Amino acid sequence: MDFDYITMGHRIKLRRKELNLTQAVLAERLNVSQNHVSAIECGSQHPSFECFISICDILHVNPDYLINGCTHTTNTPIQILDSLNLCDSSAIELAQRFTELLVEIFPNKNNQK
């Protein structure tokens, strides 16, 4: 089974741009060349394990997002979590209550009581 480094690189690039980071800034934080970051984003070079973990830390993403496109095994889109990170505590509380209401109104077979 081959790993899809092109898709992972695309996710890195998208997330970097969401955070308004340039390749040069990301490269500096990773202590690698800008050319190396560009090659990772294109999928032509593969980051070392240490570099991959640093990319996740700098971009504030779960490794599962870069590998599989989700933030964890329940496939919660990163956009939802990113949006919540921009909210204050009262908005987070409201989002929690809204989520609980959604689960109550639209239960699925995995969360029925």
XYZ file of N, CA, C and O in Angstrom:
452
model
N 0.839 -1.184 0.000
C 0.000 0.000 0.000
C 0.884 1.247 0.000
O 1.764 1.386 0.834
N 0.674 2.109 -0.948
C 1.445 3.346 -1.048
C 0.722 4.467 -0.318
O -0.499 4.612 -0.414
N 1.504 5.257 0.389
C 0.948 6.405 1.083
C 0.825 7.570 0.112
O 1.699 7.785 -0.720
N -0.232 8.342 0.227
C -0.499 9.457 -0.683
C 0.136 10.744 -0.153
O -0.496 11.534 0.534
N 1.413 10.924 -0.464
C 2.144 12.107 -0.013
C 1.669 13.376 -0.709
O 1.788 14.466 -0.168
N 1.118 13.245 -1.900
C 0.610 14.422 -2.621
C -0.585 15.014 -1.878
O -0.649 16.230 -1.661
N -1.505 14.163 -1.455
C -2.676 14.650 -0.715
C -2.255 15.221 0.631
O -2.752 16.267 1.055
N -1.324 14.549 1.309
C -0.841 15.076 2.581
C -0.194 16.446 2.374
O -0.439 17.386 3.136
N 0.603 16.583 1.339
C 1.242 17.865 1.051
C 0.222 18.948 0.759
O 0.383 20.100 1.182
N -0.842 18.574 0.065
C -1.918 19.535 -0.217
C -2.572 19.996 1.088
O -2.857 21.187 1.252
N -2.788 19.076 2.015
C -3.383 19.446 3.309
C -2.451 20.368 4.096
O -2.899 21.305 4.746
N -1.157 20.086 4.044
C -0.185 20.951 4.709
C -0.262 22.358 4.125
O -0.315 23.346 4.858
N -0.278 22.444 2.813
C -0.332 23.744 2.132
C -1.612 24.502 2.492
O -1.569 25.700 2.808
N -2.754 23.802 2.451
C -4.025 24.459 2.792
C -4.013 24.991 4.219
O -4.426 26.127 4.473
N -3.539 24.170 5.139
C -3.525 24.583 6.542
C -2.538 25.726 6.752
O -2.824 26.668 7.495
N -1.381 25.661 6.098
C -0.395 26.738 6.206
C -1.009 28.053 5.748
O -0.878 29.082 6.402
N -1.736 28.001 4.636
C -2.368 29.210 4.112
C -3.497 29.696 5.026
O -3.690 30.906 5.171
N -4.245 28.772 5.627
C -5.293 29.174 6.573
C -4.702 29.975 7.724
O -5.337 30.877 8.261
N -3.482 29.633 8.118
C -2.808 30.313 9.220
C -1.983 31.511 8.751
O -1.270 32.116 9.540
N -2.092 31.823 7.461
C -1.353 32.938 6.860
C 0.154 32.824 7.067
O 0.831 33.809 7.358
N 0.653 31.599 6.903
C 2.092 31.368 6.990
C 2.641 31.194 5.578
O 2.019 30.536 4.743
N 3.789 31.757 5.331
C 4.463 31.534 4.059
C 5.292 30.261 4.166
O 5.578 29.770 5.271
N 5.697 29.749 3.014
C 6.602 28.603 3.027
C 7.896 28.951 3.742
O 8.459 28.124 4.466
N 8.355 30.178 3.562
C 9.608 30.608 4.192
C 9.491 30.589 5.713
O 10.415 30.137 6.410
N 8.376 31.065 6.237
C 8.176 31.074 7.691
C 8.085 29.647 8.225
O 8.705 29.308 9.235
N 7.318 28.799 7.530
C 7.208 27.405 7.957
C 8.575 26.735 7.907
O 8.962 26.023 8.843
N 9.323 26.978 6.849
C 10.663 26.394 6.722
C 11.571 26.831 7.863
O 12.294 26.013 8.450
N 11.505 28.109 8.203
C 12.331 28.625 9.298
C 11.969 27.942 10.615
O 12.847 27.534 11.374
N 10.679 27.803 10.873
C 10.237 27.162 12.117
C 10.613 25.678 12.154
O 10.830 25.115 13.222
N 10.662 25.054 10.974
C 11.035 23.640 10.901
C 12.542 23.437 10.834
O 13.020 22.303 10.920
N 13.273 24.528 10.615
C 14.724 24.476 10.445
C 15.106 23.640 9.219
O 16.009 22.810 9.262
N 14.362 23.885 8.133
C 14.643 23.247 6.837
C 14.609 24.351 5.780
O 14.210 25.481 6.058
N 14.960 24.005 4.573
C 14.928 24.998 3.497
C 13.501 25.197 2.982
O 12.647 24.312 3.108
N 13.277 26.365 2.377
C 11.982 26.631 1.758
C 11.737 25.645 0.609
O 10.605 25.218 0.396
N 12.790 25.276 -0.092
C 12.650 24.297 -1.170
C 12.154 22.953 -0.636
O 11.375 22.269 -1.298
N 12.615 22.583 0.552
C 12.173 21.318 1.144
C 10.678 21.387 1.489
O 9.937 20.435 1.219
N 10.237 22.509 2.060
C 8.809 22.683 2.368
C 7.996 22.611 1.079
O 6.960 21.941 1.018
N 8.460 23.287 0.042
C 7.761 23.255 -1.243
C 7.655 21.822 -1.770
O 6.598 21.403 -2.244
N 8.739 21.078 -1.666
C 8.745 19.695 -2.151
C 7.812 18.808 -1.317
O 7.149 17.922 -1.860
N 7.730 19.054 -0.012
C 6.799 18.305 0.844
C 5.370 18.616 0.425
O 4.536 17.719 0.292
N 5.086 19.892 0.195
C 3.732 20.286 -0.198
C 3.352 19.721 -1.570
O 2.180 19.453 -1.819
N 4.324 19.519 -2.428
C 4.056 18.925 -3.749
C 4.020 17.406 -3.690
O 3.582 16.757 -4.651
N 4.501 16.838 -2.597
C 4.528 15.393 -2.453
C 5.739 14.723 -3.062
O 5.831 13.505 -3.086
N 6.690 15.528 -3.551
C 7.873 14.942 -4.181
C 8.957 14.557 -3.175
O 9.845 13.768 -3.487
N 8.887 15.117 -1.964
C 9.786 14.721 -0.882
C 8.934 14.382 0.331
O 7.855 14.954 0.528
N 9.426 13.466 1.136
C 8.687 13.019 2.299
C 9.346 13.561 3.559
O 10.565 13.451 3.704
N 8.563 14.132 4.474
C 9.166 14.647 5.707
C 9.623 13.498 6.599
O 9.023 12.418 6.604
N 10.685 13.741 7.338
C 11.092 12.765 8.344
C 10.006 12.719 9.423
O 9.128 13.602 9.485
N 10.063 11.716 10.261
C 9.081 11.610 11.340
C 9.129 12.852 12.229
O 8.094 13.425 12.568
N 10.328 13.282 12.578
C 10.488 14.466 13.437
C 9.931 15.713 12.760
O 9.261 16.531 13.394
N 10.181 15.848 11.463
C 9.668 16.992 10.709
C 8.145 16.937 10.639
O 7.472 17.957 10.809
N 7.600 15.753 10.415
C 6.151 15.581 10.349
C 5.491 16.011 11.665
O 4.505 16.751 11.665
N 6.048 15.583 12.777
C 5.499 15.950 14.093
C 5.606 17.459 14.294
O 4.667 18.101 14.792
N 6.705 18.049 13.893
C 6.864 19.508 14.007
C 5.857 20.243 13.127
O 5.309 21.270 13.538
N 5.607 19.733 11.930
C 4.605 20.342 11.049
C 3.247 20.330 11.743
O 2.536 21.341 11.760
N 2.891 19.203 12.336
C 1.610 19.109 13.055
C 1.541 20.129 14.185
O 0.513 20.794 14.359
N 2.616 20.263 14.931
C 2.647 21.224 16.041
C 2.512 22.655 15.541
O 1.722 23.437 16.068
N 3.281 23.006 14.538
C 3.275 24.379 14.013
C 1.927 24.732 13.395
O 1.430 25.841 13.566
N 1.336 23.772 12.693
C 0.059 24.025 12.017
C -1.150 23.764 12.925
O -2.286 23.948 12.500
N -0.876 23.322 14.152
C -1.947 23.060 15.127
C -2.965 22.071 14.571
O -4.169 22.316 14.599
N -2.450 20.967 14.052
C -3.323 19.917 13.536
C -2.947 18.582 14.152
O -1.808 18.353 14.542
N -3.913 17.711 14.202
C -3.706 16.343 14.615
C -3.049 15.608 13.446
O -3.423 15.841 12.294
N -2.083 14.727 13.702
C -1.471 13.986 12.595
C -2.497 13.269 11.717
O -2.306 13.153 10.511
N -3.594 12.842 12.311
C -4.627 12.150 11.545
C -5.220 13.042 10.459
O -5.606 12.560 9.400
N -5.259 14.338 10.710
C -5.761 15.249 9.683
C -4.854 15.219 8.450
O -5.329 15.119 7.320
N -3.554 15.291 8.659
C -2.640 15.303 7.514
C -2.610 13.954 6.809
O -2.483 13.890 5.589
N -2.775 12.882 7.555
C -2.713 11.546 6.960
C -4.036 11.147 6.317
O -4.071 10.678 5.183
N -5.144 11.353 7.050
C -6.446 10.856 6.598
C -7.467 11.937 6.262
O -8.547 11.623 5.781
N -7.157 13.174 6.574
C -8.098 14.247 6.278
C -9.136 14.484 7.355
O -10.099 15.194 7.141
N -8.955 13.887 8.519
C -9.877 14.110 9.625
C -9.058 14.389 10.873
O -7.863 14.178 10.905
N -9.733 14.871 11.905
C -8.998 15.214 13.111
C -8.895 14.057 14.084
O -8.027 14.031 14.910
N -9.784 13.126 14.003
C -9.725 11.927 14.821
C -10.613 10.870 14.196
O -11.178 11.072 13.126
N -10.739 9.758 14.866
C -11.416 8.618 14.255
C -12.882 8.856 13.967
O -13.482 8.126 13.203
N -13.488 9.881 14.556
C -14.895 10.150 14.270
C -15.072 11.082 13.084
O -16.181 11.482 12.771
N -13.965 11.461 12.438
C -13.991 12.267 11.221
C -14.585 13.664 11.408
O -15.214 14.191 10.506
N -14.385 14.270 12.555
C -14.823 15.644 12.750
C -13.977 16.545 11.856
O -12.756 16.537 11.947
N -14.615 17.291 10.969
C -13.836 18.160 10.072
C -13.022 19.197 10.845
O -13.500 19.772 11.823
N -11.808 19.393 10.423
C -10.923 20.357 11.082
C -11.490 21.764 11.041
O -11.258 22.560 11.933
N -12.294 22.088 10.014
C -12.863 23.427 9.920
C -13.762 23.728 11.119
O -13.810 24.860 11.593
N -14.479 22.714 11.602
C -15.339 22.915 12.768
C -14.489 23.224 13.992
O -14.763 24.174 14.734
N -13.446 22.435 14.194
C -12.588 22.664 15.350
C -11.852 23.999 15.244
O -11.703 24.709 16.236
N -11.405 24.338 14.056
C -10.735 25.627 13.867
C -11.671 26.780 14.202
O -11.279 27.749 14.846
N -12.902 26.675 13.765
C -13.881 27.721 14.051
C -14.125 27.839 15.548
O -14.209 28.942 16.097
N -14.238 26.711 16.222
C -14.455 26.734 17.664
C -13.268 27.340 18.407
O -13.450 28.001 19.436
N -12.069 27.133 17.886
C -10.879 27.721 18.516
C -10.897 29.242 18.485
O -10.206 29.891 19.261
N -11.694 29.812 17.602
C -11.787 31.269 17.499
C -12.867 31.852 18.406
O -13.008 33.063 18.499
N -13.618 30.984 19.070
C -14.754 31.419 19.891
C -14.355 31.635 21.345
O -13.411 31.030 21.837
N -15.139 32.480 22.011
C -14.940 32.640 23.444
C -15.704 31.548 24.188
O -16.412 30.739 23.590
N -15.564 31.516 25.512
C -16.138 30.419 26.297
C -17.659 30.366 26.211
O -18.246 29.272 26.197
N -18.326 31.502 26.107
C -19.787 31.474 26.015
C -20.234 30.886 24.673
O -21.218 30.151 24.603
N -19.505 31.180 23.611
C -19.839 30.611 22.302
C -19.569 29.108 22.287
O -20.334 28.343 21.702
N -18.506 28.673 22.950
C -18.197 27.243 23.048
C -19.316 26.533 23.801
O -19.770 25.456 23.392
N -19.801 27.141 24.880
C -20.898 26.552 25.652
C -22.153 26.437 24.796
O -22.847 25.416 24.811
N -22.441 27.475 24.022
C -23.598 27.449 23.126
C -23.445 26.349 22.069
O -24.389 25.618 21.780
N -22.247 26.213 21.510
C -21.985 25.167 20.518
C -22.172 23.783 21.141
O -22.724 22.880 20.503
N -21.745 23.614 22.382
C -21.919 22.338 23.071
C -23.400 22.017 23.238
O -23.839 20.907 22.952
N -24.182 23.003 23.666
C -25.624 22.777 23.834
C -26.297 22.479 22.494
O -27.170 21.617 22.400
N -25.876 23.189 21.455
C -26.419 22.952 20.120
C -26.104 21.526 19.656
O -26.962 20.832 19.114
N -24.879 21.092 19.887
C -24.471 19.744 19.502
C -25.290 18.697 20.249
O -25.745 17.709 19.661
N -25.498 18.909 21.534
C -26.312 17.982 22.316
C -27.744 17.922 21.778
O -28.347 16.845 21.716
N -28.270 19.072 21.377
C -29.613 19.118 20.805
C -29.666 18.359 19.473
O -30.609 17.616 19.216
N -28.649 18.535 18.650
C -28.593 17.796 17.381
C -28.597 16.288 17.618
O -29.286 15.544 16.928
N -27.828 15.845 18.595
C -27.765 14.420 18.900
C -29.123 13.926 19.394
O -29.562 12.833 19.044
N -29.797 14.763 20.177
C -31.115 14.389 20.687
C -32.146 14.299 19.561
O -32.945 13.373 19.501
N -32.114 15.250 18.648
C -33.094 15.295 17.558
C -32.773 14.288 16.457
O -33.673 13.676 15.888
N -31.493 14.128 16.159
C -31.075 13.259 15.062
C -30.145 12.144 15.567
O -28.971 12.079 15.179
N -30.634 11.265 16.422
C -29.750 10.208 16.935
C -29.397 9.221 15.835
O -30.126 9.050 14.859
N -28.246 8.595 16.006
C -27.918 7.486 15.119
C -27.783 6.230 15.946
O -27.826 6.280 17.179
N -27.605 5.119 15.316
C -27.615 3.843 16.027
C -26.458 3.727 17.032
O -26.539 2.961 17.963
N -25.400 4.526 16.871
C -24.256 4.439 17.778
C -24.436 5.234 19.060
O -23.703 5.046 19.999
N -25.391 6.184 19.110
C -25.518 6.999 20.314
C -26.911 6.971 20.907
O -27.241 7.811 21.727
N -27.737 6.021 20.522
C -29.070 5.921 21.121
C -28.953 5.379 22.527
O -28.124 4.526 22.817
N -29.810 5.900 23.393
C -29.780 5.473 24.812
C -30.625 4.273 25.034
O -31.505 3.922 24.348
